[in-house]
Amino acid sequence: MAVRALTDDVVDLMENGDSLNRTFVDRCITAANALINKVFEYDIDSMPTTLLTEMEAWLAAHMVASSLERTTVSEKLGQAEVKYAGQYGKMLESTPYGQMVLTLDYTGRMRKMGKSRASIFVVPQFDD
């Protein structure tokens, strides 16, 4: 399926959008599109296209922010120190862009993504 979000959509969302490598942004959009299509594959036709487009753009922005273009929250010059926003291992919660994806997803599927479900089966005991 063709991507929904445009490069300019993602660039406009991001604080340092004008300085982004647009080819990299396009790759993140392609990845975001594939993920959105997979997560919502069974009811993608019943979801509003506008919502899917927004989730795709915000997810692509999250991917950009989580990789090459991480957002700094503080910098220091003497004994060079940089602190980045977000935290690895927090998935979509690690950036404001990912948090917006979670907000837009009224189904909760993006929050559950990658989490395994445990199942317990009871095996009846048979008398010999």
Short mmCIF file of N, CA and C in Angstrom, two decimals:
data_model
loop_
_atom_site.label_atom_id
_atom_site.label_comp_id
_atom_site.label_asym_id
_atom_site.label_seq_id
_atom_site.Cartn_x
_atom_site.Cartn_y
_atom_site.Cartn_z
N MET A 1 0.85 -1.18 0.00
CA MET A 1 0.00 0.00 0.00
C MET A 1 0.89 1.24 0.00
N ALA A 2 0.49 2.23 -0.75
CA ALA A 2 1.25 3.47 -0.82
C ALA A 2 1.24 4.18 0.53
N VAL A 3 2.32 4.89 0.80
CA VAL A 3 2.40 5.62 2.06
C VAL A 3 1.34 6.71 2.09
N ARG A 4 0.88 7.02 3.28
CA ARG A 4 -0.14 8.04 3.46
C ARG A 4 0.50 9.39 3.79
N ALA A 5 1.48 9.36 4.68
CA ALA A 5 2.13 10.60 5.13
C ALA A 5 3.13 11.08 4.09
N LEU A 6 3.27 12.37 4.00
CA LEU A 6 4.23 12.98 3.09
C LEU A 6 5.47 13.42 3.88
N THR A 7 6.56 13.55 3.18
CA THR A 7 7.80 13.99 3.82
C THR A 7 7.59 15.32 4.53
N ASP A 8 6.91 16.25 3.87
CA ASP A 8 6.66 17.56 4.49
C ASP A 8 5.81 17.45 5.75
N ASP A 9 4.91 16.47 5.81
CA ASP A 9 4.10 16.26 7.02
C ASP A 9 5.00 15.96 8.22
N VAL A 10 5.97 15.10 8.01
CA VAL A 10 6.88 14.71 9.10
C VAL A 10 7.83 15.84 9.43
N VAL A 11 8.39 16.47 8.42
CA VAL A 11 9.33 17.58 8.62
C VAL A 11 8.66 18.70 9.41
N ASP A 12 7.39 18.99 9.09
CA ASP A 12 6.66 20.05 9.79
C ASP A 12 6.43 19.73 11.26
N LEU A 13 6.33 18.46 11.61
CA LEU A 13 6.11 18.07 13.00
C LEU A 13 7.36 18.26 13.87
N MET A 14 8.51 18.17 13.25
CA MET A 14 9.75 18.07 14.01
C MET A 14 10.40 19.43 14.24
N GLU A 15 10.95 19.56 15.44
CA GLU A 15 11.58 20.80 15.88
C GLU A 15 12.70 21.26 14.93
N ASN A 16 13.52 20.34 14.49
CA ASN A 16 14.64 20.66 13.61
C ASN A 16 14.37 20.16 12.19
N GLY A 17 13.11 20.20 11.79
CA GLY A 17 12.68 19.61 10.53
C GLY A 17 13.42 20.09 9.30
N ASP A 18 13.75 21.37 9.24
CA ASP A 18 14.40 21.92 8.05
C ASP A 18 15.80 21.34 7.83
N SER A 19 16.42 20.86 8.88
CA SER A 19 17.78 20.34 8.75
C SER A 19 17.82 18.81 8.55
N LEU A 20 16.66 18.18 8.47
CA LEU A 20 16.62 16.72 8.36
C LEU A 20 17.01 16.24 6.97
N ASN A 21 17.59 15.07 6.93
CA ASN A 21 17.89 14.39 5.69
C ASN A 21 16.57 13.81 5.17
N ARG A 22 16.06 14.36 4.11
CA ARG A 22 14.74 13.98 3.60
C ARG A 22 14.69 12.54 3.12
N THR A 23 15.80 12.02 2.64
CA THR A 23 15.84 10.62 2.22
C THR A 23 15.64 9.71 3.43
N PHE A 24 16.27 10.06 4.54
CA PHE A 24 16.10 9.30 5.77
C PHE A 24 14.66 9.39 6.27
N VAL A 25 14.07 10.57 6.19
CA VAL A 25 12.68 10.76 6.59
C VAL A 25 11.77 9.87 5.74
N ASP A 26 12.03 9.83 4.43
CA ASP A 26 11.23 8.97 3.55
C ASP A 26 11.32 7.50 3.95
N ARG A 27 12.51 7.06 4.34
CA ARG A 27 12.67 5.67 4.78
C ARG A 27 11.87 5.41 6.06
N CYS A 28 11.86 6.38 6.96
CA CYS A 28 11.09 6.24 8.20
C CYS A 28 9.59 6.21 7.89
N ILE A 29 9.15 7.00 6.92
CA ILE A 29 7.74 6.99 6.52
C ILE A 29 7.37 5.62 5.95
N THR A 30 8.24 5.05 5.13
CA THR A 30 7.99 3.72 4.57
C THR A 30 7.87 2.69 5.68
N ALA A 31 8.78 2.76 6.66
CA ALA A 31 8.74 1.82 7.79
C ALA A 31 7.48 2.04 8.63
N ALA A 32 7.13 3.29 8.88
CA ALA A 32 5.92 3.59 9.65
C ALA A 32 4.68 3.08 8.94
N ASN A 33 4.63 3.25 7.63
CA ASN A 33 3.50 2.77 6.84
C ASN A 33 3.36 1.26 6.96
N ALA A 34 4.48 0.55 6.82
CA ALA A 34 4.45 -0.92 6.91
C ALA A 34 3.96 -1.37 8.29
N LEU A 35 4.42 -0.69 9.33
CA LEU A 35 4.03 -1.07 10.69
C LEU A 35 2.55 -0.77 10.94
N ILE A 36 2.09 0.40 10.54
CA ILE A 36 0.68 0.76 10.71
C ILE A 36 -0.20 -0.24 9.95
N ASN A 37 0.20 -0.57 8.72
CA ASN A 37 -0.59 -1.53 7.94
C ASN A 37 -0.65 -2.90 8.61
N LYS A 38 0.44 -3.32 9.22
CA LYS A 38 0.46 -4.63 9.89
C LYS A 38 -0.36 -4.61 11.18
N VAL A 39 -0.18 -3.59 11.99
CA VAL A 39 -0.88 -3.52 13.28
C VAL A 39 -2.39 -3.45 13.08
N PHE A 40 -2.82 -2.74 12.04
CA PHE A 40 -4.26 -2.56 11.80
C PHE A 40 -4.76 -3.35 10.59
N GLU A 41 -4.05 -4.41 10.20
CA GLU A 41 -4.35 -5.12 8.96
C GLU A 41 -5.78 -5.66 8.88
N TYR A 42 -6.37 -6.06 9.98
CA TYR A 42 -7.68 -6.70 9.92
C TYR A 42 -8.84 -5.71 9.84
N ASP A 43 -8.60 -4.47 10.20
CA ASP A 43 -9.70 -3.50 10.11
C ASP A 43 -9.23 -2.15 9.57
N ILE A 44 -8.21 -2.18 8.74
CA ILE A 44 -7.66 -0.93 8.21
C ILE A 44 -8.68 -0.20 7.35
N ASP A 45 -9.56 -0.92 6.69
CA ASP A 45 -10.57 -0.28 5.84
C ASP A 45 -11.65 0.43 6.65
N SER A 46 -11.82 0.06 7.90
CA SER A 46 -12.85 0.71 8.72
C SER A 46 -12.30 1.88 9.53
N MET A 47 -11.00 2.07 9.52
CA MET A 47 -10.41 3.18 10.28
C MET A 47 -10.35 4.44 9.41
N PRO A 48 -10.55 5.60 10.02
CA PRO A 48 -10.49 6.85 9.24
C PRO A 48 -9.10 7.05 8.62
N THR A 49 -9.09 7.35 7.32
CA THR A 49 -7.83 7.57 6.61
C THR A 49 -7.04 8.71 7.22
N THR A 50 -7.73 9.75 7.66
CA THR A 50 -7.05 10.89 8.28
C THR A 50 -6.29 10.45 9.52
N LEU A 51 -6.91 9.60 10.32
CA LEU A 51 -6.26 9.11 11.53
C LEU A 51 -5.05 8.24 11.21
N LEU A 52 -5.19 7.36 10.24
CA LEU A 52 -4.07 6.51 9.82
C LEU A 52 -2.91 7.36 9.29
N THR A 53 -3.24 8.41 8.54
CA THR A 53 -2.21 9.31 8.00
C THR A 53 -1.48 10.02 9.13
N GLU A 54 -2.23 10.51 10.11
CA GLU A 54 -1.61 11.20 11.25
C GLU A 54 -0.73 10.25 12.06
N MET A 55 -1.23 9.05 12.33
CA MET A 55 -0.42 8.08 13.08
C MET A 55 0.86 7.74 12.32
N GLU A 56 0.75 7.62 11.02
CA GLU A 56 1.92 7.30 10.19
C GLU A 56 2.95 8.44 10.26
N ALA A 57 2.49 9.68 10.18
CA ALA A 57 3.41 10.83 10.25
C ALA A 57 4.08 10.92 11.62
N TRP A 58 3.29 10.79 12.68
CA TRP A 58 3.84 10.88 14.03
C TRP A 58 4.78 9.70 14.32
N LEU A 59 4.43 8.52 13.81
CA LEU A 59 5.30 7.36 14.00
C LEU A 59 6.62 7.54 13.25
N ALA A 60 6.56 8.08 12.04
CA ALA A 60 7.79 8.35 11.29
C ALA A 60 8.65 9.38 12.03
N ALA A 61 8.02 10.40 12.59
CA ALA A 61 8.76 11.41 13.37
C ALA A 61 9.41 10.75 14.60
N HIS A 62 8.70 9.84 15.22
CA HIS A 62 9.25 9.10 16.36
C HIS A 62 10.48 8.31 15.92
N MET A 63 10.40 7.66 14.77
CA MET A 63 11.53 6.88 14.28
C MET A 63 12.74 7.77 13.98
N VAL A 64 12.50 8.93 13.41
CA VAL A 64 13.59 9.87 13.15
C VAL A 64 14.20 10.32 14.48
N ALA A 65 13.33 10.71 15.42
CA ALA A 65 13.80 11.21 16.71
C ALA A 65 14.52 10.14 17.53
N SER A 66 14.18 8.89 17.30
CA SER A 66 14.79 7.79 18.05
C SER A 66 16.12 7.34 17.47
N SER A 67 16.46 7.85 16.33
CA SER A 67 17.69 7.38 15.68
C SER A 67 18.67 8.52 15.51
N LEU A 68 18.84 8.97 14.31
CA LEU A 68 19.87 9.97 14.00
C LEU A 68 19.60 11.34 14.58
N GLU A 69 18.36 11.68 14.73
CA GLU A 69 18.00 13.05 15.12
C GLU A 69 17.44 13.12 16.54
N ARG A 70 18.12 12.50 17.47
CA ARG A 70 17.62 12.50 18.85
C ARG A 70 17.56 13.92 19.40
N THR A 71 16.53 14.22 20.16
CA THR A 71 16.31 15.54 20.73
C THR A 71 17.15 15.72 21.98
N THR A 72 17.91 16.80 22.03
CA THR A 72 18.71 17.08 23.22
C THR A 72 17.89 17.91 24.20
N VAL A 73 18.06 17.63 25.50
CA VAL A 73 17.38 18.42 26.53
C VAL A 73 18.37 19.31 27.26
N SER A 74 19.67 18.98 27.20
CA SER A 74 20.68 19.86 27.77
C SER A 74 22.03 19.56 27.12
N GLU A 75 22.84 20.59 27.07
CA GLU A 75 24.19 20.47 26.52
C GLU A 75 25.13 21.19 27.46
N LYS A 76 26.38 20.80 27.44
CA LYS A 76 27.38 21.42 28.29
C LYS A 76 28.66 21.48 27.47
N LEU A 77 29.41 22.55 27.58
CA LEU A 77 30.61 22.68 26.76
C LEU A 77 31.85 22.21 27.50
N GLY A 78 32.05 22.67 28.73
CA GLY A 78 33.20 22.20 29.53
C GLY A 78 33.02 20.74 29.89
N GLN A 79 33.94 19.90 29.52
CA GLN A 79 33.87 18.45 29.69
C GLN A 79 32.64 17.87 28.97
N ALA A 80 32.46 18.32 27.77
CA ALA A 80 31.39 17.96 26.83
C ALA A 80 30.36 16.97 27.34
N GLU A 81 29.18 17.42 27.53
CA GLU A 81 28.08 16.58 28.01
C GLU A 81 26.82 16.90 27.22
N VAL A 82 26.12 15.90 26.77
CA VAL A 82 24.85 16.06 26.07
C VAL A 82 23.86 15.10 26.69
N LYS A 83 22.67 15.58 27.01
CA LYS A 83 21.61 14.72 27.52
C LYS A 83 20.47 14.73 26.52
N TYR A 84 19.99 13.52 26.22
CA TYR A 84 18.94 13.37 25.23
C TYR A 84 17.59 13.14 25.90
N ALA A 85 16.55 13.57 25.20
CA ALA A 85 15.18 13.31 25.66
C ALA A 85 14.86 11.84 25.44
N GLY A 86 13.94 11.36 26.19
CA GLY A 86 13.50 9.97 26.01
C GLY A 86 14.43 8.98 26.65
N GLN A 87 14.03 7.75 26.58
CA GLN A 87 14.79 6.68 27.23
C GLN A 87 14.63 5.42 26.39
N TYR A 88 15.77 4.78 26.09
CA TYR A 88 15.70 3.55 25.33
C TYR A 88 14.94 2.49 26.10
N GLY A 89 14.25 1.64 25.39
CA GLY A 89 13.49 0.57 26.01
C GLY A 89 12.07 0.97 26.36
N LYS A 90 11.72 2.22 26.17
CA LYS A 90 10.37 2.70 26.49
C LYS A 90 9.45 2.72 25.27
N MET A 91 9.99 2.25 24.15
CA MET A 91 9.23 2.16 22.89
C MET A 91 8.60 3.52 22.54
N LEU A 92 7.33 3.54 22.22
CA LEU A 92 6.70 4.78 21.77
C LEU A 92 6.63 5.86 22.84
N GLU A 93 6.75 5.47 24.08
CA GLU A 93 6.71 6.46 25.17
C GLU A 93 8.00 7.27 25.26
N SER A 94 9.03 6.89 24.51
CA SER A 94 10.33 7.54 24.66
C SER A 94 10.46 8.89 23.96
N THR A 95 9.50 9.25 23.10
CA THR A 95 9.54 10.56 22.44
C THR A 95 8.15 11.18 22.47
N PRO A 96 8.07 12.50 22.37
CA PRO A 96 6.75 13.14 22.28
C PRO A 96 5.98 12.69 21.04
N TYR A 97 6.69 12.37 19.98
CA TYR A 97 6.04 11.93 18.74
C TYR A 97 5.39 10.56 18.94
N GLY A 98 6.10 9.66 19.60
CA GLY A 98 5.55 8.34 19.89
C GLY A 98 4.38 8.43 20.85
N GLN A 99 4.47 9.35 21.81
CA GLN A 99 3.36 9.54 22.74
C GLN A 99 2.10 10.00 22.01
N MET A 100 2.30 10.80 20.96
CA MET A 100 1.15 11.25 20.17
C MET A 100 0.54 10.07 19.40
N VAL A 101 1.37 9.16 18.91
CA VAL A 101 0.85 7.95 18.25
C VAL A 101 -0.05 7.20 19.22
N LEU A 102 0.41 7.03 20.45
CA LEU A 102 -0.39 6.32 21.46
C LEU A 102 -1.70 7.05 21.74
N THR A 103 -1.66 8.36 21.73
CA THR A 103 -2.86 9.16 21.96
C THR A 103 -3.86 9.00 20.80
N LEU A 104 -3.35 9.00 19.59
CA LEU A 104 -4.22 8.90 18.41
C LEU A 104 -4.81 7.51 18.23
N ASP A 105 -4.13 6.49 18.74
CA ASP A 105 -4.59 5.11 18.56
C ASP A 105 -5.67 4.77 19.58
N TYR A 106 -6.91 4.96 19.21
CA TYR A 106 -8.03 4.69 20.11
C TYR A 106 -8.25 3.19 20.35
N THR A 107 -7.61 2.34 19.57
CA THR A 107 -7.76 0.89 19.74
C THR A 107 -6.81 0.33 20.79
N GLY A 108 -5.72 1.03 21.07
CA GLY A 108 -4.72 0.55 22.02
C GLY A 108 -3.74 -0.45 21.44
N ARG A 109 -3.86 -0.72 20.15
CA ARG A 109 -2.99 -1.73 19.54
C ARG A 109 -1.52 -1.32 19.50
N MET A 110 -1.25 -0.05 19.28
CA MET A 110 0.15 0.40 19.21
C MET A 110 0.83 0.25 20.57
N ARG A 111 0.08 0.47 21.64
CA ARG A 111 0.64 0.31 22.99
C ARG A 111 0.95 -1.16 23.28
N LYS A 112 0.14 -2.06 22.76
CA LYS A 112 0.33 -3.48 23.00
C LYS A 112 1.36 -4.11 22.07
N MET A 113 1.74 -3.41 21.03
CA MET A 113 2.66 -3.94 20.02
C MET A 113 3.94 -4.48 20.66
N GLY A 114 4.29 -5.68 20.29
CA GLY A 114 5.53 -6.28 20.78
C GLY A 114 5.43 -6.95 22.13
N LYS A 115 4.28 -6.86 22.74
CA LYS A 115 4.10 -7.51 24.04
C LYS A 115 3.43 -8.85 23.83
N SER A 116 3.97 -9.84 24.45
CA SER A 116 3.42 -11.18 24.33
C SER A 116 2.28 -11.38 25.30
N ARG A 117 1.34 -12.21 24.90
CA ARG A 117 0.25 -12.57 25.79
C ARG A 117 0.51 -13.96 26.35
N ALA A 118 0.25 -14.11 27.60
CA ALA A 118 0.39 -15.43 28.22
C ALA A 118 -0.94 -16.15 28.16
N SER A 119 -0.88 -17.43 27.95
CA SER A 119 -2.09 -18.25 27.94
C SER A 119 -1.89 -19.42 28.88
N ILE A 120 -2.96 -19.75 29.57
CA ILE A 120 -2.92 -20.90 30.47
C ILE A 120 -4.00 -21.87 30.01
N PHE A 121 -3.60 -23.09 29.81
CA PHE A 121 -4.54 -24.12 29.41
C PHE A 121 -4.63 -25.15 30.53
N VAL A 122 -5.83 -25.54 30.84
CA VAL A 122 -6.03 -26.56 31.86
C VAL A 122 -6.19 -27.90 31.15
N VAL A 123 -5.37 -28.84 31.57
CA VAL A 123 -5.46 -30.19 31.01
C VAL A 123 -6.17 -31.05 32.04
N PRO A 124 -7.32 -31.58 31.66
CA PRO A 124 -8.07 -32.39 32.62
C PRO A 124 -7.31 -33.67 32.96
N GLN A 125 -7.45 -34.09 34.19
CA GLN A 125 -6.81 -35.32 34.62
C GLN A 125 -7.78 -36.47 34.37
N PHE A 126 -7.31 -37.49 33.75
CA PHE A 126 -8.15 -38.62 33.45
C PHE A 126 -7.81 -39.76 34.39
N ASP A 127 -8.84 -40.43 34.91
CA ASP A 127 -8.61 -41.60 35.75
C ASP A 127 -8.34 -42.79 34.84
N ASP A 128 -7.40 -43.62 35.24
CA ASP A 128 -7.08 -44.82 34.45
C ASP A 128 -8.02 -45.95 34.78
#
